[in-house]
Coordinates of C-alpha atoms and ligand atoms in Angstrom, one line a residue:
Chain U
M18 CA -31.8 -14.9 -102.4
S19 CA -31.1 -11.3 -103.3
F20 CA -28.1 -12.0 -106.0
W21 CA -30.0 -15.1 -107.2
R22 CA -32.3 -13.0 -108.3
K23 CA -30.1 -10.2 -109.8
H24 CA -28.8 -12.5 -111.5
L25 CA -30.7 -15.8 -112.6
M26 CA -33.4 -13.7 -113.5
G27 CA -36.4 -12.3 -112.0
E28 CA -37.2 -14.8 -109.4
S29 CA -41.0 -14.8 -110.2
R30 CA -40.4 -15.7 -113.7
T31 CA -38.5 -18.1 -112.4
R32 CA -41.6 -19.5 -110.9
D33 CA -44.1 -19.2 -113.2
V34 CA -42.3 -20.9 -116.1
L35 CA -42.4 -23.8 -113.5
L36 CA -45.8 -24.0 -112.4
V37 CA -46.9 -23.3 -116.7
L38 CA -44.5 -26.7 -116.9
A39 CA -45.8 -28.5 -114.7
A40 CA -49.4 -27.9 -115.1
L41 CA -48.5 -29.1 -118.8
V42 CA -46.7 -32.4 -117.3
A43 CA -49.8 -32.7 -115.7
I44 CA -52.4 -32.3 -118.3
W45 CA -49.4 -34.7 -119.9
E46 CA -50.4 -37.3 -117.2
L47 CA -54.1 -37.5 -117.8
G48 CA -53.7 -36.8 -120.8
V49 CA -52.2 -39.9 -121.2
W50 CA -54.3 -41.9 -118.5
Y51 CA -57.2 -41.3 -120.0
Y52 CA -57.3 -41.5 -123.1
E53 CA -54.6 -43.9 -123.2
P54 CA -52.6 -43.8 -126.2
P55 CA -50.6 -46.8 -127.1
K56 CA -47.7 -46.9 -125.4
I57 CA -45.0 -46.5 -128.9
F58 CA -46.9 -43.2 -129.2
L59 CA -46.8 -41.7 -125.8
P60 CA -45.7 -42.8 -122.0
P61 CA -46.4 -40.6 -119.7
P62 CA -44.5 -39.5 -117.6
S63 CA -44.6 -41.0 -114.9
A64 CA -43.2 -43.9 -116.4
I65 CA -40.4 -42.2 -118.2
L66 CA -38.6 -40.9 -114.9
A67 CA -39.4 -44.6 -113.4
E68 CA -37.5 -46.2 -117.0
F69 CA -35.4 -43.5 -116.4
L70 CA -34.8 -44.6 -112.4
T71 CA -34.1 -48.6 -113.7
T72 CA -30.2 -47.6 -115.4
P73 CA -29.5 -43.9 -113.8
G74 CA -26.2 -44.8 -114.1
L75 CA -26.4 -44.8 -117.5
F76 CA -28.3 -42.4 -118.8
I77 CA -26.4 -39.8 -116.1
R78 CA -22.6 -41.6 -118.5
H79 CA -24.4 -40.3 -121.4
M80 CA -25.5 -37.6 -120.6
G81 CA -21.7 -36.2 -120.2
Y82 CA -21.1 -37.7 -122.5
T83 CA -22.9 -35.5 -124.5
L84 CA -22.2 -32.3 -122.3
W85 CA -18.6 -32.7 -122.6
T86 CA -18.9 -33.1 -126.9
T87 CA -20.4 -29.3 -126.7
L88 CA -18.5 -27.7 -124.3
L89 CA -15.0 -28.5 -125.8
A90 CA -16.8 -27.9 -129.7
F91 CA -18.5 -25.0 -127.9
A92 CA -14.6 -23.5 -126.1
V93 CA -13.2 -24.5 -129.9
S94 CA -15.9 -22.3 -131.2
V95 CA -15.5 -19.5 -129.5
A96 CA -11.8 -19.6 -129.3
L97 CA -11.6 -19.9 -133.0
G98 CA -14.4 -17.6 -133.9
I99 CA -13.1 -14.8 -132.0
A100 CA -10.0 -15.0 -133.7
L101 CA -10.8 -15.2 -137.4
A102 CA -13.6 -12.2 -136.1
V103 CA -11.2 -10.6 -135.0
A104 CA -9.0 -11.6 -138.0
I105 CA -11.6 -10.3 -140.7
V106 CA -12.3 -7.3 -139.1
Y107 CA -8.6 -5.9 -139.4
S108 CA -8.1 -7.2 -143.0
R109 CA -9.5 -6.4 -146.0
L110 CA -8.7 -9.5 -147.6
L111 CA -10.3 -11.6 -145.4
E112 CA -13.1 -10.3 -145.3
R113 CA -14.2 -10.5 -149.1
T114 CA -12.6 -14.0 -149.1
I115 CA -13.4 -16.0 -145.6
Y116 CA -16.4 -14.0 -144.7
T117 CA -18.2 -13.7 -147.7
L118 CA -17.4 -17.2 -147.8
L119 CA -18.4 -18.6 -143.7
V120 CA -21.7 -15.8 -145.2
A121 CA -23.0 -17.8 -147.7
L122 CA -22.1 -21.5 -146.6
N123 CA -23.7 -19.9 -143.8
S124 CA -27.4 -21.1 -145.0
V125 CA -26.3 -24.5 -146.4
P126 CA -27.7 -27.6 -144.6
K127 CA -24.2 -28.4 -142.7
V128 CA -25.3 -30.7 -141.3
A129 CA -25.2 -32.9 -143.9
L130 CA -21.9 -32.5 -143.9
A131 CA -21.6 -35.1 -141.2
P132 CA -21.8 -38.7 -142.5
L133 CA -18.3 -37.0 -143.9
F134 CA -16.9 -36.0 -140.8
V135 CA -17.5 -40.3 -139.6
I136 CA -15.6 -41.0 -142.9
W137 CA -12.4 -38.2 -142.6
L138 CA -12.1 -38.6 -137.8
G139 CA -14.0 -41.7 -137.4
T140 CA -16.7 -43.0 -135.5
G141 CA -14.8 -41.5 -131.9
M142 CA -15.6 -37.7 -129.9
E143 CA -13.4 -35.9 -132.9
P144 CA -16.7 -35.8 -135.5
K145 CA -18.7 -35.3 -132.9
I146 CA -17.4 -32.2 -132.0
A147 CA -16.8 -31.2 -135.4
V148 CA -19.9 -31.4 -136.5
A149 CA -20.8 -29.6 -133.9
V150 CA -17.7 -27.0 -134.5
M151 CA -19.5 -26.2 -138.1
L152 CA -22.2 -24.9 -136.8
A153 CA -21.5 -23.4 -133.9
L154 CA -19.0 -21.1 -134.9
F155 CA -21.1 -19.1 -137.5
P156 CA -22.8 -17.3 -135.3
I157 CA -19.9 -16.5 -132.7
V158 CA -17.9 -15.0 -136.1
I159 CA -20.8 -13.1 -137.8
D160 CA -21.8 -12.0 -134.1
T161 CA -18.0 -10.7 -132.9
V162 CA -17.4 -9.1 -136.4
L163 CA -20.7 -7.0 -136.5
G164 CA -19.9 -6.3 -132.6
L165 CA -16.1 -5.9 -133.6
R166 CA -17.5 -2.9 -136.8
S167 CA -20.0 -1.3 -134.6
V168 CA -18.4 0.9 -132.6
D169 CA -19.2 4.2 -132.7
P170 CA -15.6 6.3 -134.7
D171 CA -15.8 8.7 -132.0
M172 CA -14.5 6.2 -129.2
V173 CA -11.4 4.7 -132.2
N174 CA -11.4 8.5 -132.6
L175 CA -10.0 9.5 -128.9
A176 CA -7.5 6.3 -128.6
R177 CA -6.8 7.5 -132.4
A178 CA -5.9 11.5 -131.1
A179 CA -3.5 10.1 -128.2
R180 CA -1.5 7.7 -130.6
A181 CA -2.8 4.9 -129.0
S182 CA -1.6 1.4 -130.9
Q183 CA -4.0 -1.1 -133.2
L184 CA -3.2 -3.7 -130.6
Q185 CA -4.1 -1.7 -127.8
I186 CA -8.0 0.0 -129.5
L187 CA -8.5 -3.7 -130.5
A188 CA -8.1 -4.5 -126.2
K189 CA -9.6 -1.4 -124.5
I190 CA -11.9 -0.6 -127.6
R191 CA -13.7 -2.8 -129.9
F192 CA -13.1 -6.0 -128.6
P193 CA -15.0 -5.3 -124.8
N194 CA -18.0 -2.5 -127.0
A195 CA -17.5 -6.6 -129.1
L196 CA -18.7 -7.9 -126.1
P197 CA -23.1 -8.1 -126.0
S198 CA -22.0 -8.9 -129.4
L199 CA -20.3 -12.0 -128.9
F200 CA -22.7 -12.9 -125.7
A201 CA -24.9 -13.5 -127.7
G202 CA -23.4 -15.1 -130.4
M203 CA -22.3 -16.9 -127.5
K204 CA -26.3 -18.3 -126.6
V205 CA -26.5 -19.1 -129.9
A206 CA -23.8 -21.3 -130.9
I207 CA -23.8 -23.2 -127.0
S208 CA -27.2 -24.2 -128.6
F209 CA -26.4 -24.9 -132.0
A210 CA -22.8 -27.5 -130.6
L211 CA -25.2 -29.1 -128.4
V212 CA -27.6 -29.8 -131.8
G213 CA -24.0 -30.7 -133.2
A214 CA -23.1 -33.4 -131.0
I215 CA -26.5 -34.9 -131.7
V216 CA -26.2 -35.3 -135.3
G217 CA -23.0 -36.3 -135.0
E218 CA -23.9 -39.1 -132.3
F219 CA -26.7 -40.7 -134.6
V220 CA -24.1 -41.2 -137.4
A221 CA -21.4 -41.7 -135.5
G222 CA -22.8 -43.4 -132.5
G223 CA -21.4 -45.5 -129.9
N224 CA -22.2 -42.9 -126.7
G225 CA -24.0 -39.9 -126.2
L226 CA -28.2 -38.7 -125.9
G227 CA -28.3 -39.0 -129.4
F228 CA -27.2 -42.9 -129.8
L229 CA -29.5 -43.9 -126.5
V230 CA -32.5 -42.6 -128.7
L231 CA -31.1 -44.1 -132.5
V232 CA -30.4 -46.9 -129.9
A233 CA -34.1 -47.5 -128.2
Q234 CA -36.0 -45.7 -131.0
G235 CA -34.3 -49.4 -133.2
Q236 CA -36.0 -51.2 -130.2
F237 CA -39.1 -48.9 -130.5
D238 CA -38.8 -48.2 -126.7
T239 CA -40.6 -45.0 -127.0
T240 CA -40.1 -44.6 -123.0
R241 CA -36.4 -44.9 -123.2
V242 CA -36.7 -42.1 -125.8
F243 CA -38.3 -39.3 -123.8
V244 CA -36.3 -40.0 -121.5
S245 CA -33.4 -39.2 -123.6
L246 CA -34.8 -36.3 -125.1
V247 CA -36.3 -34.5 -121.5
L248 CA -32.7 -34.7 -120.4
L249 CA -31.3 -33.0 -123.6
G250 CA -34.4 -30.4 -123.0
L251 CA -33.4 -30.3 -119.8
M252 CA -29.0 -30.2 -120.9
G253 CA -30.3 -27.5 -123.4
T254 CA -31.6 -25.1 -121.0
A255 CA -29.7 -25.1 -118.1
L256 CA -26.5 -23.9 -120.6
F257 CA -28.7 -21.6 -122.4
Y258 CA -28.5 -20.2 -119.0
A259 CA -25.7 -20.6 -117.5
I260 CA -24.0 -18.4 -120.7
D261 CA -26.9 -15.9 -119.9
F262 CA -25.3 -16.2 -115.4
A263 CA -21.8 -15.3 -116.5
E264 CA -22.8 -12.3 -119.1
R265 CA -24.8 -10.7 -115.8
L266 CA -21.2 -11.1 -113.8
M267 CA -18.9 -10.1 -117.1
L268 CA -21.1 -6.9 -118.7
P269 CA -23.1 -5.6 -116.1
W270 CA -22.8 -2.5 -117.9
H271 CA -25.0 -4.1 -120.9
V272 CA -27.2 -6.5 -119.0
S273 CA -28.6 -2.8 -116.9
Q274 CA -29.3 -1.4 -120.3
R275 CA -30.8 -4.2 -122.1
G276 CA -33.3 -3.9 -119.9
E277 CA -34.4 -7.2 -117.0
G278 CA -34.4 -10.8 -119.0
G279 CA -35.4 -10.8 -122.6
S280 CA -32.5 -12.8 -124.0
Q281 CA -31.6 -11.6 -127.5
H282 CA -32.5 -12.7 -131.2
G283 CA -31.8 -16.1 -132.4
G284 CA -28.9 -17.3 -135.3
Chain Q
M15 CA -3.2 37.5 -125.6
S16 CA 0.8 37.5 -126.9
Q17 CA 1.4 39.3 -130.7
G18 CA 4.4 38.5 -132.4
T19 CA 5.2 35.0 -131.5
Q20 CA 4.7 32.5 -133.3
P21 CA 0.8 31.1 -133.4
Y22 CA 0.5 27.5 -131.7
V23 CA -2.1 26.7 -134.1
A24 CA -1.5 28.0 -138.1
L25 CA -3.7 27.2 -140.4
D26 CA -3.1 28.3 -143.6
R27 CA -5.6 28.2 -147.2
V28 CA -7.1 24.8 -145.1
A29 CA -10.1 22.3 -146.8
K30 CA -11.9 19.7 -146.8
V31 CA -14.1 17.2 -148.8
Y32 CA -15.5 14.5 -148.0
P33 CA -16.2 12.4 -150.7
S34 CA -19.3 10.6 -151.1
P35 CA -21.0 9.0 -154.2
R36 CA -24.5 10.9 -153.7
G37 CA -21.3 14.3 -154.7
D38 CA -18.6 15.3 -153.1
V39 CA -19.1 17.3 -149.9
E40 CA -16.9 20.8 -149.0
A41 CA -16.9 20.9 -145.2
L42 CA -13.7 22.8 -145.1
S43 CA -13.0 25.9 -147.7
D44 CA -10.3 28.5 -147.1
I45 CA -10.0 28.4 -143.6
D46 CA -7.1 30.5 -142.1
L47 CA -6.9 31.1 -138.5
E48 CA -3.6 31.8 -136.3
M49 CA -3.8 30.7 -132.6
A50 CA -1.6 31.8 -129.7
P51 CA -0.3 29.7 -127.2
G52 CA -1.7 29.9 -125.1
A53 CA -5.0 31.8 -126.5
F54 CA -8.5 30.4 -126.0
V55 CA -10.3 30.9 -129.0
S56 CA -14.5 29.9 -130.1
V57 CA -15.4 28.9 -132.9
V58 CA -19.2 29.5 -133.2
G59 CA -21.5 29.2 -136.5
P60 CA -24.4 27.5 -137.3
S61 CA -25.1 23.8 -137.4
G62 CA -23.1 22.1 -140.1
C63 CA -20.6 24.3 -140.8
G64 CA -17.6 21.8 -140.0
K65 CA -17.1 23.0 -136.9
S66 CA -16.3 19.1 -135.4
T67 CA -14.5 18.9 -139.2
L68 CA -12.4 21.6 -138.3
M69 CA -11.1 20.2 -135.0
K70 CA -11.0 16.6 -136.5
C71 CA -8.8 18.1 -138.9
L72 CA -6.6 20.1 -136.0
A73 CA -6.6 17.2 -134.3
G74 CA -5.4 15.0 -136.8
L75 CA -7.7 12.6 -137.2
V76 CA -8.9 13.8 -140.5
P77 CA -7.0 14.6 -143.3
I78 CA -7.3 18.0 -145.2
T79 CA -7.2 18.1 -148.7
S80 CA -5.5 20.9 -149.9
G81 CA -3.6 23.4 -147.6
K82 CA -1.9 23.3 -144.1
I83 CA -2.2 23.1 -140.7
D84 CA 1.6 23.7 -137.9
I85 CA 1.1 22.8 -134.4
N86 CA 4.0 24.2 -132.9
G87 CA 5.8 25.7 -136.2
H88 CA 5.5 21.6 -136.5
K89 CA 3.1 20.5 -140.2
L90 CA 0.7 18.4 -138.9
D91 CA 0.7 14.8 -139.1
G92 CA -1.5 12.5 -137.7
P93 CA -2.3 13.4 -133.7
P94 CA 0.2 15.9 -132.0
D95 CA 2.0 15.4 -128.6
A96 CA -0.2 17.1 -125.5
M97 CA -3.6 16.9 -127.3
G98 CA -6.9 16.9 -125.1
I99 CA -10.4 16.3 -126.9
V100 CA -13.5 16.6 -125.6
F101 CA -16.4 14.7 -128.9
Q102 CA -19.4 16.3 -129.4
R103 CA -20.7 13.5 -127.8
D104 CA -19.4 12.0 -124.3
V105 CA -18.0 8.8 -125.9
L106 CA -17.2 7.3 -122.2
L107 CA -16.6 3.9 -122.2
D108 CA -19.9 1.9 -120.7
W109 CA -18.1 -1.1 -119.0
R110 CA -15.1 1.1 -117.1
T111 CA -16.0 3.2 -114.4
I112 CA -15.7 7.3 -113.5
L113 CA -12.8 6.6 -112.6
D114 CA -11.1 4.2 -115.3
N115 CA -12.5 5.9 -118.5
V116 CA -10.5 9.5 -117.1
L117 CA -7.7 7.3 -116.1
L118 CA -7.6 5.7 -120.5
Q119 CA -6.4 8.6 -121.7
A120 CA -3.6 8.3 -119.6
E121 CA -3.6 4.3 -120.0
L122 CA -4.1 5.3 -123.9
L123 CA -0.5 7.4 -123.8
R124 CA 1.0 5.1 -122.3
L125 CA 1.9 6.2 -119.0
P126 CA 1.4 4.5 -115.4
R127 CA -2.0 4.8 -114.0
A128 CA -0.8 4.9 -110.6
D129 CA 0.7 8.6 -111.1
Y130 CA -2.5 9.9 -112.7
R131 CA -4.9 8.1 -109.9
E132 CA -4.3 11.2 -107.4
R133 CA -4.9 13.5 -110.6
A134 CA -8.1 12.5 -111.7
M135 CA -9.6 12.7 -108.2
Q136 CA -8.4 15.8 -107.6
L137 CA -9.9 17.1 -111.7
L138 CA -13.4 15.3 -110.8
A139 CA -13.9 16.9 -107.6
R140 CA -13.1 20.4 -109.9
F141 CA -16.1 19.5 -111.6
G142 CA -18.7 18.1 -109.6
L143 CA -18.0 14.1 -110.2
E144 CA -17.0 13.2 -106.6
G145 CA -18.6 10.6 -105.3
F146 CA -19.2 9.3 -108.8
E147 CA -15.8 7.9 -109.2
D148 CA -17.3 4.3 -108.6
R149 CA -20.0 4.6 -111.0
H150 CA -20.4 3.5 -114.6
P151 CA -21.9 6.1 -116.6
W152 CA -24.9 4.7 -117.5
E153 CA -25.7 5.8 -113.9
L154 CA -24.5 9.0 -114.7
S155 CA -26.8 12.3 -116.8
G156 CA -26.1 13.9 -119.6
G157 CA -24.0 16.6 -118.1
M158 CA -22.4 14.6 -115.8
R159 CA -20.7 12.6 -118.6
Q160 CA -19.9 15.5 -120.3
R161 CA -18.2 16.6 -117.1
A162 CA -16.4 13.1 -117.0
A163 CA -15.4 13.5 -120.3
I164 CA -13.3 17.2 -120.1
C165 CA -12.0 15.3 -117.0
R166 CA -10.4 12.8 -119.2
A167 CA -9.2 15.0 -121.7
L168 CA -7.9 17.2 -118.6
L169 CA -5.8 14.0 -117.3
C170 CA -2.4 14.4 -118.8
D171 CA -2.5 18.2 -119.1
P172 CA -2.4 18.5 -122.6
E173 CA -1.3 21.8 -124.5
L174 CA -4.1 22.1 -126.5
L175 CA -7.5 21.3 -125.6
L176 CA -9.8 20.4 -128.1
M177 CA -13.3 21.2 -127.6
D178 CA -16.1 20.2 -129.5
E179 CA -19.6 21.5 -128.3
P180 CA -19.5 20.4 -125.1
F181 CA -22.1 22.3 -122.6
G182 CA -24.4 22.0 -125.9
A183 CA -26.5 19.5 -123.5
L184 CA -26.3 21.1 -120.5
D185 CA -29.1 23.3 -119.1
A186 CA -28.2 27.1 -118.0
M187 CA -27.2 26.8 -114.7
T188 CA -25.3 24.1 -115.0
R189 CA -23.6 25.4 -118.0
D190 CA -22.5 28.8 -115.9
D191 CA -20.9 27.3 -114.1
L192 CA -18.4 24.6 -116.1
N193 CA -17.4 27.8 -118.1
V194 CA -16.3 29.2 -114.8
E195 CA -14.4 25.9 -114.0
L196 CA -12.8 26.2 -117.5
T197 CA -11.9 29.4 -117.5
R198 CA -9.8 28.8 -114.4
I199 CA -8.1 25.7 -114.8
W200 CA -6.7 27.1 -118.4
Q201 CA -6.8 30.6 -117.0
G202 CA -2.1 29.9 -115.8
S203 CA -2.0 27.1 -117.4
N204 CA -0.9 28.2 -121.0
K205 CA -3.1 25.9 -122.7
T206 CA -4.0 26.5 -125.4
V207 CA -8.1 26.5 -126.9
L208 CA -10.5 25.5 -129.3
F209 CA -14.0 25.3 -128.7
I210 CA -16.7 24.8 -130.3
T211 CA -20.2 26.5 -129.3
H212 CA -23.7 27.3 -130.3
S213 CA -23.9 30.0 -127.9
I214 CA -22.3 33.3 -129.0
V215 CA -22.7 34.5 -125.1
E216 CA -20.5 32.1 -124.0
S217 CA -17.9 32.1 -126.5
V218 CA -17.6 35.3 -125.7
Y219 CA -17.5 35.1 -122.1
L220 CA -14.3 31.7 -122.5
S221 CA -12.5 33.3 -125.1
D222 CA -9.6 35.3 -126.6
R223 CA -10.9 35.3 -129.8
V224 CA -14.7 34.2 -131.2
V225 CA -14.5 32.9 -135.3
M226 CA -17.4 33.0 -137.0
M227 CA -18.0 30.1 -139.6
S228 CA -20.4 29.6 -142.3
R229 CA -21.3 27.2 -144.1
G230 CA -21.8 25.9 -147.6
P231 CA -18.6 26.0 -147.1
G232 CA -18.1 25.7 -144.5
R233 CA -15.5 28.6 -144.1
I234 CA -14.6 31.6 -141.2
V235 CA -16.4 34.9 -141.8
E236 CA -15.4 37.0 -139.6
V237 CA -12.9 36.9 -136.5
I238 CA -13.6 38.7 -133.6
D239 CA -11.0 40.2 -131.0
I240 CA -12.5 39.6 -127.4
D241 CA -10.6 43.2 -125.4
L242 CA -12.2 41.5 -121.1
P243 CA -10.7 41.9 -118.7
R244 CA -9.7 38.6 -116.7
P245 CA -10.3 37.0 -114.7
R246 CA -14.8 36.9 -115.9
P247 CA -17.3 37.2 -113.3
L248 CA -20.6 35.1 -114.6
A249 CA -21.3 39.1 -114.4
I250 CA -19.9 40.8 -117.0
R251 CA -22.3 39.2 -119.2
E252 CA -24.4 42.3 -118.5
T253 CA -22.3 44.4 -118.6
P254 CA -22.5 47.0 -121.6
A255 CA -18.9 46.0 -123.2
F256 CA -20.1 42.5 -123.6
G257 CA -23.1 43.0 -124.9
A258 CA -22.0 44.8 -127.5
Y259 CA -19.8 42.1 -128.7
V260 CA -22.6 39.3 -128.0
H261 CA -24.8 42.0 -130.5
Q262 CA -21.7 42.3 -133.0
I263 CA -21.8 38.8 -133.5
R264 CA -25.8 38.6 -133.0
H265 CA -25.7 40.8 -135.6
H266 CA -23.4 39.1 -138.3
F267 CA -24.8 36.2 -138.3
A268 CA -27.7 38.2 -139.2
E269 CA -26.8 39.9 -142.3
L270 CA -25.3 36.5 -143.6
G271 CA -29.1 35.4 -142.9
I272 CA -27.9 32.8 -140.7
L273 CA -30.1 34.1 -137.8
K274 CA -33.7 35.9 -137.9
E275 CA -33.4 38.7 -135.8
Ligands
ATP1 N1 -17.7 11.6 -142.6 C1 -18.1 12.3 -143.2 N2 -18.5 12.3 -144.2 C2 -19.1 12.9 -145.1 N3 -19.7 14.4 -145.1 C3 -19.5 14.8 -143.2 C4 -18.9 14.1 -142.6 N4 -18.2 14.6 -141.6 C5 -19.0 15.7 -141.7 N5 -19.5 16.2 -142.9 C6 -19.4 16.7 -143.8 O1 -20.1 17.9 -144.4 C7 -20.0 18.7 -143.6 C8 -20.2 19.4 -142.5 O2 -19.4 18.7 -140.5 P1 -19.4 18.7 -138.9 O3 -20.3 17.9 -138.6 O4 -18.1 19.3 -139.3 O5 -20.8 19.7 -138.8 P2 -20.9 20.9 -137.5 O6 -20.5 22.3 -137.8 O7 -20.0 19.9 -136.5 O8 -22.3 20.8 -137.3 P3 -22.7 20.5 -135.9 O9 -23.4 22.0 -134.9 O10 -24.1 19.8 -136.4 O11 -22.2 19.3 -135.3 C9 -21.9 18.3 -143.5 O12 -22.0 18.3 -145.0 C10 -21.7 16.9 -142.9 O13 -22.9 16.4 -143.6
MG2 MG1 -20.3 19.0 -134.6

């Protein structure tokens, strides 16, 4: 019990959130029951659950596909993002070129490029991963660069005074110092990766919850759209808290300083 | 202090200018200073007079603009061998335990950690940190953190020890304790120490030689040899001889308009 209390989030906070959610679902159910809006407009939660239970295997399979796409894209983004960030911090040239470009490109609506990836990579998982990486890479690179740079100059001086190598300074000082920023970036990136995967499924089709939403929408089956949306919501929340949990395990020194709960910034 | 031997540290007309877009800052000007091997030298002076800059130049961390620094007969070119350094802020790594923070020094010097574990534990105990080896820096008070930083600097038995106001943030009692402990470690160790402080009393108590600095630009205004017997009990601070040194330094700063008294 105390393990979860310490690591996941305040137990009372979890309870409060669940209570509010339950209340919202109840209001939704009662509202639909009382006002009787057309079913195509808004189905009640009970119908959404019933719809899910008709073909649970199908939904789970597509959810698995989206989850897998998201996780692969996230892993690629983290690995590539860290490598890029280190390169940027250590090279003036790369900083002036790649970093400047990345920051400038960040404001471009990258989602609009998704159709290009279908042309280039076909309609398998690759274009979906590509779109997801394109979205998730930015927060990782930008936050990691920030973290690598924000080291106390005297910490580096301490290492230089012992004639430590650049590699030692990176491994023992700069990188650990950047971990909190990296995690902040990863929390944004995991959500962005999911968004990217869905967008990829919208344009490339074939598989995934995004694809299910599209198909259901074509059939005006709003209930099925909602089943997919609820599953997506659950997945996004679970992914976010998985990162949060990993952060608590890996960076107890940082979490304890930041104080209980509360995620920092958005991307 | 042995006279006539080659000094361990020698600064010859050292100047340091920090370039800055809003006009250059002349942090050090015309600094001449010699430190005999094994000498304990303190630097006192008002805030901003270039004490930290002086230490960083000596540590080979900041390039000097002109002049020359010799350490152990060699022209300084980057951080010298066998140096321990304590910065004005403790710069402990939050993600390491106190013991691992102390052992960092061995790691950075590429010495085997295992060989220094025992010594690290002993040092921590000497500085009153027994039982805190496995805590993290953020679980310690400011004074405890600073003591851990001192242990880190001492771990690999440096010949040259540079300390930038290590006791600045401590209460008077802890400070007295640590002054005694530091003297004990220094005595019979043949370490050459440069100790920066704001406290005139502390500088007289600890040192063979007190260097008085003034600002605008940072320069040495007076060097006073402290001829008091060692070992020095804390009570030496109540003796007339001690009081005379403190008075002399205060008076000199007052004349320069730095201390009002
Ligand atoms: N990296 C830097 N770049 C530009 N100017 C600097 C830099 N470091 C110090 N200075 C300037 O040099 C002067 C001396 O600074 P220094 O830190 O050496 O003073 P100090 O005597 O250690 O002061 P304190 O007692 O407050 O620590 C100051 O005017 C400061 O503004
Ligand atoms: Mg200073």
